[in-house]
Short mmCIF file of C-alpha atoms in Angstrom, two decimals:
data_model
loop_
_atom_site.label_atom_id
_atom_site.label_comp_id
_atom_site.label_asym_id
_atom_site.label_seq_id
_atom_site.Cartn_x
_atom_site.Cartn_y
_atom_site.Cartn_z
CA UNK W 1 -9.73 -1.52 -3.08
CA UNK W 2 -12.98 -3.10 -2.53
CA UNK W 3 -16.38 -1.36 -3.21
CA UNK W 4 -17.53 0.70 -0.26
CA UNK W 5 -19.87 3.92 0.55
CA UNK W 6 -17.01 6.52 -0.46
CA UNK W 7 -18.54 8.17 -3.21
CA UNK W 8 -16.50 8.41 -6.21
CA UNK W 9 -16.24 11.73 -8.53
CA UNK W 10 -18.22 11.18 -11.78
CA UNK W 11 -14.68 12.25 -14.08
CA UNK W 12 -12.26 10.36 -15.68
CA UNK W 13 -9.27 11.75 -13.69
CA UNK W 14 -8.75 14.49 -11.57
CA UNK W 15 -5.42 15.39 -12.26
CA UNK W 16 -6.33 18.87 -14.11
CA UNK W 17 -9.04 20.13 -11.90
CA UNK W 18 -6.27 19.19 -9.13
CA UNK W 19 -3.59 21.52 -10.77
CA UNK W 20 -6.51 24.21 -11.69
CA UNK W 21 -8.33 24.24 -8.38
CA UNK W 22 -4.83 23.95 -6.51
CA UNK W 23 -5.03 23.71 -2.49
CA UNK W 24 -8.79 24.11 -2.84
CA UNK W 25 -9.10 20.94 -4.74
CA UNK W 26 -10.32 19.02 -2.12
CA UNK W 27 -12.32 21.29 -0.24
CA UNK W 28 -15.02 21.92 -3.02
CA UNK W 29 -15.31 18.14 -3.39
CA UNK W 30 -15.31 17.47 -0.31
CA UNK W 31 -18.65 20.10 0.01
CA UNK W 32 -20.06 18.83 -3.24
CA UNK W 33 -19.78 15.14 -1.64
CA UNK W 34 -21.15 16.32 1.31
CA UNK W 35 -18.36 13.96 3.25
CA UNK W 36 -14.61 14.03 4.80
CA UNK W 37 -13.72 11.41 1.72
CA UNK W 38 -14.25 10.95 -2.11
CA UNK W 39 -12.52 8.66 -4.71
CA UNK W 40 -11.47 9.51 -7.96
CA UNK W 41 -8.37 8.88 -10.29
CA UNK W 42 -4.39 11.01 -10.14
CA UNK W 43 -2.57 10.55 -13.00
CA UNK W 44 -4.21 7.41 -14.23
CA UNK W 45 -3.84 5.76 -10.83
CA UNK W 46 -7.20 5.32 -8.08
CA UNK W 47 -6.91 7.37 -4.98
CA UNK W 48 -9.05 8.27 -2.26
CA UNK W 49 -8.51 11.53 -0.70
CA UNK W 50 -9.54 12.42 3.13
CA UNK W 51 -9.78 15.27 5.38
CA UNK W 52 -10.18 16.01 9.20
CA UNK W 53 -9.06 15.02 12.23
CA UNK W 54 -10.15 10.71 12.22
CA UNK W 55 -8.56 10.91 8.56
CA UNK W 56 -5.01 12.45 10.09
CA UNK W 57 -5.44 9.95 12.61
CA UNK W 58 -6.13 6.63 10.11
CA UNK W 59 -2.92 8.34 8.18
CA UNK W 60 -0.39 8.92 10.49
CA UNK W 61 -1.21 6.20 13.36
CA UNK W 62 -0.76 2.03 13.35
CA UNK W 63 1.89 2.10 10.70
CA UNK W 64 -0.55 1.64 8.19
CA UNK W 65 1.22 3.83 5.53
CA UNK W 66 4.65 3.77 3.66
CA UNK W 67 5.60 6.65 1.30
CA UNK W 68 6.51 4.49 -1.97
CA UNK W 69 4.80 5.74 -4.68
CA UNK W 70 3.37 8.16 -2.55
CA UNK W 71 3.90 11.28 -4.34
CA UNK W 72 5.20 12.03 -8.19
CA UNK W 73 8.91 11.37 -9.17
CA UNK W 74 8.91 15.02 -9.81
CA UNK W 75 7.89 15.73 -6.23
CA UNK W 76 9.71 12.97 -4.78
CA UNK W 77 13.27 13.65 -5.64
CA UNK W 78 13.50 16.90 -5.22
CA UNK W 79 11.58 16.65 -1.09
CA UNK W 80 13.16 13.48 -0.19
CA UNK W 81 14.98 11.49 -2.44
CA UNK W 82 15.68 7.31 -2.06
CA UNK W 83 16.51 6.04 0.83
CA UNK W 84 15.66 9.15 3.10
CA UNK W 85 13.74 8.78 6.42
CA UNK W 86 10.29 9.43 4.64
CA UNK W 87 11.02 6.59 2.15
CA UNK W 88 11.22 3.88 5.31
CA UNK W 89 8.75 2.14 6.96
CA UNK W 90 8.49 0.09 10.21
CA UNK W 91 11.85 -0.60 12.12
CA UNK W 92 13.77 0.85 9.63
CA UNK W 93 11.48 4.33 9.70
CA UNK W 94 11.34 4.39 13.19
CA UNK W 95 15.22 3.58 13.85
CA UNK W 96 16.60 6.61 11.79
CA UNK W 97 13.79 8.81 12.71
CA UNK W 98 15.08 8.36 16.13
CA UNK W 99 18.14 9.80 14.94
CA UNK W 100 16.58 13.17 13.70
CA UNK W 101 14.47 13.05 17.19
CA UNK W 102 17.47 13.73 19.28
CA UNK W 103 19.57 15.83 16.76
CA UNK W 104 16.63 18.06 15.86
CA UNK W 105 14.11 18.06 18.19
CA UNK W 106 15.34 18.56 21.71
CA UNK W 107 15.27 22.28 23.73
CA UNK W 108 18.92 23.18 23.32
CA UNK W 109 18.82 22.29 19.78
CA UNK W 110 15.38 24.51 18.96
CA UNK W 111 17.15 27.37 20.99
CA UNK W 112 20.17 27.17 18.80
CA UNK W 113 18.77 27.01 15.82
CA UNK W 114 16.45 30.16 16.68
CA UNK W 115 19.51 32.29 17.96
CA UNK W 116 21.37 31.01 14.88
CA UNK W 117 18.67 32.61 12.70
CA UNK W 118 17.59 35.55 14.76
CA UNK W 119 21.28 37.14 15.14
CA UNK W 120 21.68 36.58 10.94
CA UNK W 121 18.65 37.95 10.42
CA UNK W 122 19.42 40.95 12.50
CA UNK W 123 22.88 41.38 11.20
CA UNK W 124 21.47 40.91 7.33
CA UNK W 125 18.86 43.31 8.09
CA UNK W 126 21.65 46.05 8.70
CA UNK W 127 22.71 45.81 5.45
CA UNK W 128 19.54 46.27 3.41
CA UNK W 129 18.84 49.51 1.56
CA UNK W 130 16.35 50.62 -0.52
CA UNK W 131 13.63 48.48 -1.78
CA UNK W 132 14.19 44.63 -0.93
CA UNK W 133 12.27 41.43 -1.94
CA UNK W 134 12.29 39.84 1.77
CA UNK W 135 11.84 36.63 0.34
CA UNK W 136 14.64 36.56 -1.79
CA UNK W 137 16.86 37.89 1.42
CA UNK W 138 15.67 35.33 3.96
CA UNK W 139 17.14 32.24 1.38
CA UNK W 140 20.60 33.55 2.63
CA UNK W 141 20.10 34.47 5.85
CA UNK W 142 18.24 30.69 6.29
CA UNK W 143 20.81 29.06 4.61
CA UNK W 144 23.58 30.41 6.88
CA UNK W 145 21.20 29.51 9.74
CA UNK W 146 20.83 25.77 8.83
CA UNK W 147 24.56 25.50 7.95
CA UNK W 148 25.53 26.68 11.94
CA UNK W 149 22.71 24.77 13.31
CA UNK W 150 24.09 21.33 11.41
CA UNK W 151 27.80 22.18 12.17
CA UNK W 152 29.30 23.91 8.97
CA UNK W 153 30.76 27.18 9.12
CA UNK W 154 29.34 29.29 6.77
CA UNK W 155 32.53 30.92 5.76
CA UNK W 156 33.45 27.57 3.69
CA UNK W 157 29.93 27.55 1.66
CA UNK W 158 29.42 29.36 -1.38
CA UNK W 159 26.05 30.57 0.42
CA UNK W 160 24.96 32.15 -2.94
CA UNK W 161 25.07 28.51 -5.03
CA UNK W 162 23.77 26.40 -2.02
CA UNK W 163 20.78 28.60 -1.59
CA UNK W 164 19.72 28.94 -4.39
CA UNK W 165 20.27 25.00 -4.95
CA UNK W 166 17.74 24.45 -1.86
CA UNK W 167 15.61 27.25 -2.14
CA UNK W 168 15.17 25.95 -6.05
CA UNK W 169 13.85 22.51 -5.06
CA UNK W 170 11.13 23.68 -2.72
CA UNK W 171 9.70 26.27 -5.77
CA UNK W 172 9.79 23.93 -8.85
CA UNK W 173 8.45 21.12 -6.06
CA UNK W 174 4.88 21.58 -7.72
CA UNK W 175 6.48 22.40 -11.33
CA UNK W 176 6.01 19.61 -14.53
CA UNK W 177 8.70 19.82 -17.52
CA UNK W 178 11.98 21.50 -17.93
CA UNK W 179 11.48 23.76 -14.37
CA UNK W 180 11.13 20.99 -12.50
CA UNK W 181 13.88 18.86 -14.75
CA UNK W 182 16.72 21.77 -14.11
CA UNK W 183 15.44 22.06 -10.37
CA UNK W 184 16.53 18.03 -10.15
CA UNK W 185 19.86 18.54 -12.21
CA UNK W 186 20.99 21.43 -10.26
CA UNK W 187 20.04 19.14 -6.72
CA UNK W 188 23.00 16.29 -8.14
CA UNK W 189 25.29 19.32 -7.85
CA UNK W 190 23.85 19.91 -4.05
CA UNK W 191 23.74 16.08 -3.40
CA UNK W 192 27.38 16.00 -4.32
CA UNK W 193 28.72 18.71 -2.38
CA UNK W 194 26.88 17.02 0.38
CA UNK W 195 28.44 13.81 -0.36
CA UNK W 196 31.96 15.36 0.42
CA UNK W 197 31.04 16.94 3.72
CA UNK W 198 29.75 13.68 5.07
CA UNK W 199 33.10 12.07 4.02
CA UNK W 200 34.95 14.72 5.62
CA UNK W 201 33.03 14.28 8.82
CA UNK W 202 33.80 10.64 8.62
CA UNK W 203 37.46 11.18 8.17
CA UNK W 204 37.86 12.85 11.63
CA UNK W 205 36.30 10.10 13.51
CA UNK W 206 33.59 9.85 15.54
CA UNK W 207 35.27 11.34 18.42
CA UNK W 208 35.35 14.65 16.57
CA UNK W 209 32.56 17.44 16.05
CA UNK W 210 30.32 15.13 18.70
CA UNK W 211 26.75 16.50 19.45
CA UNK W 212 26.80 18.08 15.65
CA UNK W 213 23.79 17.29 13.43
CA UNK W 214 25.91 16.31 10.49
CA UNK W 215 28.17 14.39 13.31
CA UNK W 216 25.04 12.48 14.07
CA UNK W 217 24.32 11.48 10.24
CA UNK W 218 27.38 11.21 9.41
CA UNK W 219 27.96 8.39 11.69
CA UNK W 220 24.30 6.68 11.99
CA UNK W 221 23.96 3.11 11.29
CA UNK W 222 21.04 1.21 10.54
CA UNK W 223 19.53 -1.42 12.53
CA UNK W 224 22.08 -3.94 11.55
CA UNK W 225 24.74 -1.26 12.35
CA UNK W 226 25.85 -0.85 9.06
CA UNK W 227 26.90 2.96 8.42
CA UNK W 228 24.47 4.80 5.98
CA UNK W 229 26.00 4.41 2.15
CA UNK W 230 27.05 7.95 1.81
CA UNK W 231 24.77 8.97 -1.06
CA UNK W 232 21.96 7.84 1.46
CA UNK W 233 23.71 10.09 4.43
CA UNK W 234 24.17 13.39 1.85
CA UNK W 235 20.64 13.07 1.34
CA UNK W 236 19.48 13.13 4.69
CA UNK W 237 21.72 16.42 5.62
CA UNK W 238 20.09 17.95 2.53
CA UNK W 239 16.54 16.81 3.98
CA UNK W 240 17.50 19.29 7.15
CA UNK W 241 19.18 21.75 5.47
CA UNK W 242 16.00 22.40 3.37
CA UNK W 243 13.34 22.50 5.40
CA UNK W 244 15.11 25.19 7.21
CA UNK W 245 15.46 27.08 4.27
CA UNK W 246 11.93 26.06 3.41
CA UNK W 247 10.65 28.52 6.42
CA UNK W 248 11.45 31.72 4.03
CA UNK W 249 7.80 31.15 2.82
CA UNK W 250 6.71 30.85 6.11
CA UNK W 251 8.42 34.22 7.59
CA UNK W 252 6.81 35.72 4.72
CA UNK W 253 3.06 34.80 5.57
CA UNK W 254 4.13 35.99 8.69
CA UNK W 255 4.93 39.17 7.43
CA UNK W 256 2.16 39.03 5.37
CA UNK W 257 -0.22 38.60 8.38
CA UNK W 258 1.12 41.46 10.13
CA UNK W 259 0.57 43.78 7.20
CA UNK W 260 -3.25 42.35 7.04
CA UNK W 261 -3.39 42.39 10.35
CA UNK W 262 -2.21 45.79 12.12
CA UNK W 263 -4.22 45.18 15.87
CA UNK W 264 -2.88 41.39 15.78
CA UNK W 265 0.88 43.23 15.16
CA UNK W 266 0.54 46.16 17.89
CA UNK W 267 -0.54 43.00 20.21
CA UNK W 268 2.99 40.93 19.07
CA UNK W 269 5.16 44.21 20.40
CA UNK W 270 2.99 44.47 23.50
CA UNK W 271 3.09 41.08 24.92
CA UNK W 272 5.37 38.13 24.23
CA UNK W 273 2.44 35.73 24.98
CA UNK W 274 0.88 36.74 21.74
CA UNK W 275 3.55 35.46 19.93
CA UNK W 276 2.99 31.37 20.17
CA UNK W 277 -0.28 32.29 18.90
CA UNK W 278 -0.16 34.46 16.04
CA UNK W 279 2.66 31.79 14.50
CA UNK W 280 0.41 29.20 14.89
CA UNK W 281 -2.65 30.34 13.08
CA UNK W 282 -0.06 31.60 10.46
CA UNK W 283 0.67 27.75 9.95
CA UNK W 284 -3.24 26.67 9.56
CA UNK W 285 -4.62 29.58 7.78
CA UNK W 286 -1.93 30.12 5.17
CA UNK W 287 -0.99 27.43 2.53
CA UNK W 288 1.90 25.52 2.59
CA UNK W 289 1.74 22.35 1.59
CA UNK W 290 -1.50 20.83 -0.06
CA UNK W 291 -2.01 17.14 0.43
CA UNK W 292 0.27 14.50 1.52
CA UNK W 293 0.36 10.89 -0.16
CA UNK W 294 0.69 7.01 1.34
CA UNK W 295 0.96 3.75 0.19
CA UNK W 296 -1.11 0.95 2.17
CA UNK W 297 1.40 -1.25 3.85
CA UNK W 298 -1.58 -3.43 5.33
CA UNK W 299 -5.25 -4.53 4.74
CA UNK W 300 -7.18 -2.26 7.19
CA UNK W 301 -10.77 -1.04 7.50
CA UNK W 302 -11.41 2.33 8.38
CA UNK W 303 -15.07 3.42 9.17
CA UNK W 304 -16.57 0.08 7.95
CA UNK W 305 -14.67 1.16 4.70
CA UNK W 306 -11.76 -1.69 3.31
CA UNK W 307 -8.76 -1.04 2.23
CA UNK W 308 -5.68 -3.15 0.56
CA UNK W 309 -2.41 -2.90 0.46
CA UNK W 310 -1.00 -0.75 -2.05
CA UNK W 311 -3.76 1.22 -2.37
CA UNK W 312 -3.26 5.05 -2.85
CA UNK W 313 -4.41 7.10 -0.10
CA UNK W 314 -4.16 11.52 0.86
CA UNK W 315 -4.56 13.22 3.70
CA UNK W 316 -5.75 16.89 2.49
CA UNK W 317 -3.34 19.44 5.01
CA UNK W 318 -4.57 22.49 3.64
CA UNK W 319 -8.47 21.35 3.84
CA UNK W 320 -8.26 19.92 7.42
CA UNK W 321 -6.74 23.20 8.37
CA UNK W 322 -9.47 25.01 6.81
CA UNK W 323 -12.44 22.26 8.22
CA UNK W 324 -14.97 24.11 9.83
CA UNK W 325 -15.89 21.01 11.76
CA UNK W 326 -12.47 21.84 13.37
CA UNK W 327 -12.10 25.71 13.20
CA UNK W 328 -14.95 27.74 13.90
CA UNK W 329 -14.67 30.27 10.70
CA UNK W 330 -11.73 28.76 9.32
CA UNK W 331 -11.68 31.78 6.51
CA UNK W 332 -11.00 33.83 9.19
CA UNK W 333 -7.49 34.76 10.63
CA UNK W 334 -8.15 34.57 14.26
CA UNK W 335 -4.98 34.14 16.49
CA UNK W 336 -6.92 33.91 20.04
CA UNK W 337 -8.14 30.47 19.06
CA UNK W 338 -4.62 29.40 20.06
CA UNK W 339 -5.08 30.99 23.56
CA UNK W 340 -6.30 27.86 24.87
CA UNK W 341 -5.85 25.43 22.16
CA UNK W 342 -5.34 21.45 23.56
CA UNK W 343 -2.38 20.97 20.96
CA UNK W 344 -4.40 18.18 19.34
CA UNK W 345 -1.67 16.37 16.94
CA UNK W 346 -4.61 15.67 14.59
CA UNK W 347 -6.15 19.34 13.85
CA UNK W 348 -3.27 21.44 13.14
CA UNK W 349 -1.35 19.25 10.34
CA UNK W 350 0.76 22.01 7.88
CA UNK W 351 3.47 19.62 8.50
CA UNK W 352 2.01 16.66 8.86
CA UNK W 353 0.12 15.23 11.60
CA UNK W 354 0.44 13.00 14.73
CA UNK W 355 3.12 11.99 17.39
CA UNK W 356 6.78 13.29 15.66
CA UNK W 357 8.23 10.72 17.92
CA UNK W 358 7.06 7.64 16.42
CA UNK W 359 5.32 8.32 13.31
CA UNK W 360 6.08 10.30 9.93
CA UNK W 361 5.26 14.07 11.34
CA UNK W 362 8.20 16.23 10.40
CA UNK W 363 10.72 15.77 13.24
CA UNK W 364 11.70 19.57 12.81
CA UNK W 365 8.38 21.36 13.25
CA UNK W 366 9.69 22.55 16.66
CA UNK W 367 12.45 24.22 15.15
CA UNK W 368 9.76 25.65 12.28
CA UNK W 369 7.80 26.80 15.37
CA UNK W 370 10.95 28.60 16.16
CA UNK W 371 12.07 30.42 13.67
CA UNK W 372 8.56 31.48 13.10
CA UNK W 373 8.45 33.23 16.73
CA UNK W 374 11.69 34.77 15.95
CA UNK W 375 10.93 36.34 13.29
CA UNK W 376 7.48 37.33 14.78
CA UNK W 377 9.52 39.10 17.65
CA UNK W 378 11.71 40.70 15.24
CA UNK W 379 9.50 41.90 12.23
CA UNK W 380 7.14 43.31 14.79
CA UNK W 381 9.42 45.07 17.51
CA UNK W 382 13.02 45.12 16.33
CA UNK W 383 13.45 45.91 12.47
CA UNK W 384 11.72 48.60 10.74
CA UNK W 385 10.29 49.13 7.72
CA UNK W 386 7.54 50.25 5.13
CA UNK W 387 5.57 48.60 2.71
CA UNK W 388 5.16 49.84 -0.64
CA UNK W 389 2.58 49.38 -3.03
CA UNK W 390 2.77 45.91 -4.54
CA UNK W 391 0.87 42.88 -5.66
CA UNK W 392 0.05 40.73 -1.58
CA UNK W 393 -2.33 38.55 -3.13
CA UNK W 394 -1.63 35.07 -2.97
CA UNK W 395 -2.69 32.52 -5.42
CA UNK W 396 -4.04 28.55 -4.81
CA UNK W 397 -3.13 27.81 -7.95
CA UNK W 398 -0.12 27.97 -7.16
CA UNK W 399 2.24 24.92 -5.75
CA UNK W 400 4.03 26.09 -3.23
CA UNK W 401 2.71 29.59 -2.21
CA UNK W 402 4.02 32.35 -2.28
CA UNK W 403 2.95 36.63 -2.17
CA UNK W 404 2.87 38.00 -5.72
CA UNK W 405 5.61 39.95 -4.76
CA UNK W 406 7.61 38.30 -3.11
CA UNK W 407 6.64 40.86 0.10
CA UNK W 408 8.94 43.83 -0.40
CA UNK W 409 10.47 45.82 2.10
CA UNK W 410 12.04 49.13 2.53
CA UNK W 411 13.14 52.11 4.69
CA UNK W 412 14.81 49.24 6.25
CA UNK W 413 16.45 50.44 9.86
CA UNK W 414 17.09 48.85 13.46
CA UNK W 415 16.42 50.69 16.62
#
């Protein structure tokens, strides 16, 4: 990168205050900078990291980024893997994301996946006595979910293993050492498994199972029409299975919110259009993930600024959902600012930003969105429960987050 105005932070590398400062890393730079940009060094290598709105917008539009070397190895094969969608660029990127467009991201596919979850959340929630950790319940009640929503019965899964298989790479994602090395062992067992399915699907043609998600991977083919090598296709049924299973954290903050937030829950049984709302300042006020990383594909100038190719670059999610150039008092947890929010693609980023269509924006934050209002409408109106004494607070240090205590439950009943 050449020399331009982005001021650089006078330390060596920022790797530690990254990991001690956690999602509010860039924020306090960003204010002692007194700019949406700074420069500085992540393990050993230069980066510049951004914020806001233009940033998102520099990030996610003109196919300036790719995603190699993006992000640690740690990170990196237990999110996405080689040869998944987010590893592509171009063509290539754009051909298989199409793919996950129509399997994941049209109406009748959000509705299913939200009925899915909301009738084995319902019938799980029958069974739970005593004192429950409602994290630790929603891994299997999620995993069922994204098992019906891709096409596998649930009756042939060991729900217990695959779980805690998926539910194990998303919380040693932000782990160094022998967490995060056991966390990426235990995934070959999941990729595996995978692998077989795939093959199975394979084996009954393409006339069988048609309008299924694994169906649809299953028999992709690139751009060339060659099928996807089936490591590369067990991958990307792994990369929907675990986002879905990923929402448990977010069905948490929103119980979390409701607990902090009694007048904003009495509003959520009293009228539906609350709902949309409340789940969407969920997603921008709590933390989910922290930053996102590219690689410069191209030369390109942003803001009289020059960049070259290869050069590191991160958009900062958690800080531009927390800009108060953005949010008027983003500290706050204020679900009317959604009453008439535009939907700008470049403000609200917890899952990336821009058009899902054709850029890198996760193709299944619809079907987040969903589950999110379902289990809105549930928590609030159609399960009851009490909330004992226990540890709520929820730390930035911490990669992903997460309640102390996991958000327990009990007194559990259903009208």
């Amino acid at each position: 990168m050449t020399d331009s105005g982005i001021p650089r932070l006078p330390v060596l590398d920022s790797t530690l205050g990254f990991l001690g400062d956690g999602y509010l890393f860039g924020t306090r730079r960003f204010d002692r900078v007194g700019g949406d940009a700074f420069r500085t060094r992540m393990m050993g290598r230069p980066v510049t990291i951004t914020r806001g709105a233009d940033a998102a917008e520099m990030f996610y539009s003109g196919g300036r980024f790719g995603r190699d070397r993006a992000m640690p190895t740690s990170v990196f094969h237990l999110l996405q893997d080689e040869g998944s969608v987010q590893s592509l660029s171009g063509h290539a990127h754009a051909h298989r994301k199409g793919m996950f467009q129509r399997a994941l991201g049209e109406e009748d596919a959000v509705q299913a996946v939200g009925d899915f979850f909301e009738r084995e959340l319902l019938e799980a929630a029958a069974g739970w006595h005593g004192r429950v950790v409602l994290y630790d319940e929603l891994v299997p009640v999620l995993t069922r979910t994204a098992l019906r929503w891709v096409g596998v019965m649930p009756a042939t899964v060991d729900i217990e293993q695959r779980g805690a298989e998926l539910i194990s790479m998303i919380d040693n994602a932000g782990t160094f050492g022998p967490a995060n090395w056991a966390a990426r062992a235990r995934r070959k067992g999941t990729e595996a498994w995978a692998a077989e399915l795939i093959e199975t699907w394979r084996a009954r043609g393409e006339g069988a199972e048609q309008g299924s998600i694994i169906a649809a991977i299953a028999h992709h083919a690139d751009p060339e029409g060659n099928p996807l090598p089936t490591d590369v296709a067990a991958v990307e049924l792994i990369n929907v299975l675990r986002p879905v299973v990923a929402v448990a954290r977010f069905i948490v903050f929103v119980a979390h919110a409701l607990r902090r937030h009694p007048t904003e829950a009495e509003r959520l049984r009293e009228d539906d259009d609350a709902v949309l709302p409340f789940v969407q300042e969920v997603r921008r006020f709590y933390p989910f993930f922290p930053v996102i990383g590219g690689t410069a594909r191209i030369p390109f100038s942003w803001h009289g600024e020059s960049f070259a190719q290869g050069d590191w670059v991160m958009l900062d999610l958690y800080g531009t959902n927390h800009h108060p150039a953005l949010w008027a008092e983003p500290e706050r947890f204020r679900p009317e600012r959604f009453a008439s929010w535009a939907g700008d693609p470049y403000t609200l980023v917890p899952q990336g930003a821009g058009d899902a269509d054709t850029g890198h924006r996760c193709p299944g934050e619809r079907a987040t969105i969903e589950l999110m209002v379902r289990a809105a409408r549930c928590l609030s109106r159609d399960i009851r429960y009490s909330i004992p004494e226990q540890d709520l607070r929820i730390s930035l240090q911490r990669f992903p987050a997460i309640p102390e205590s996991g958000f327990v439950i009990e007194d559990v009943t259903l009208p």
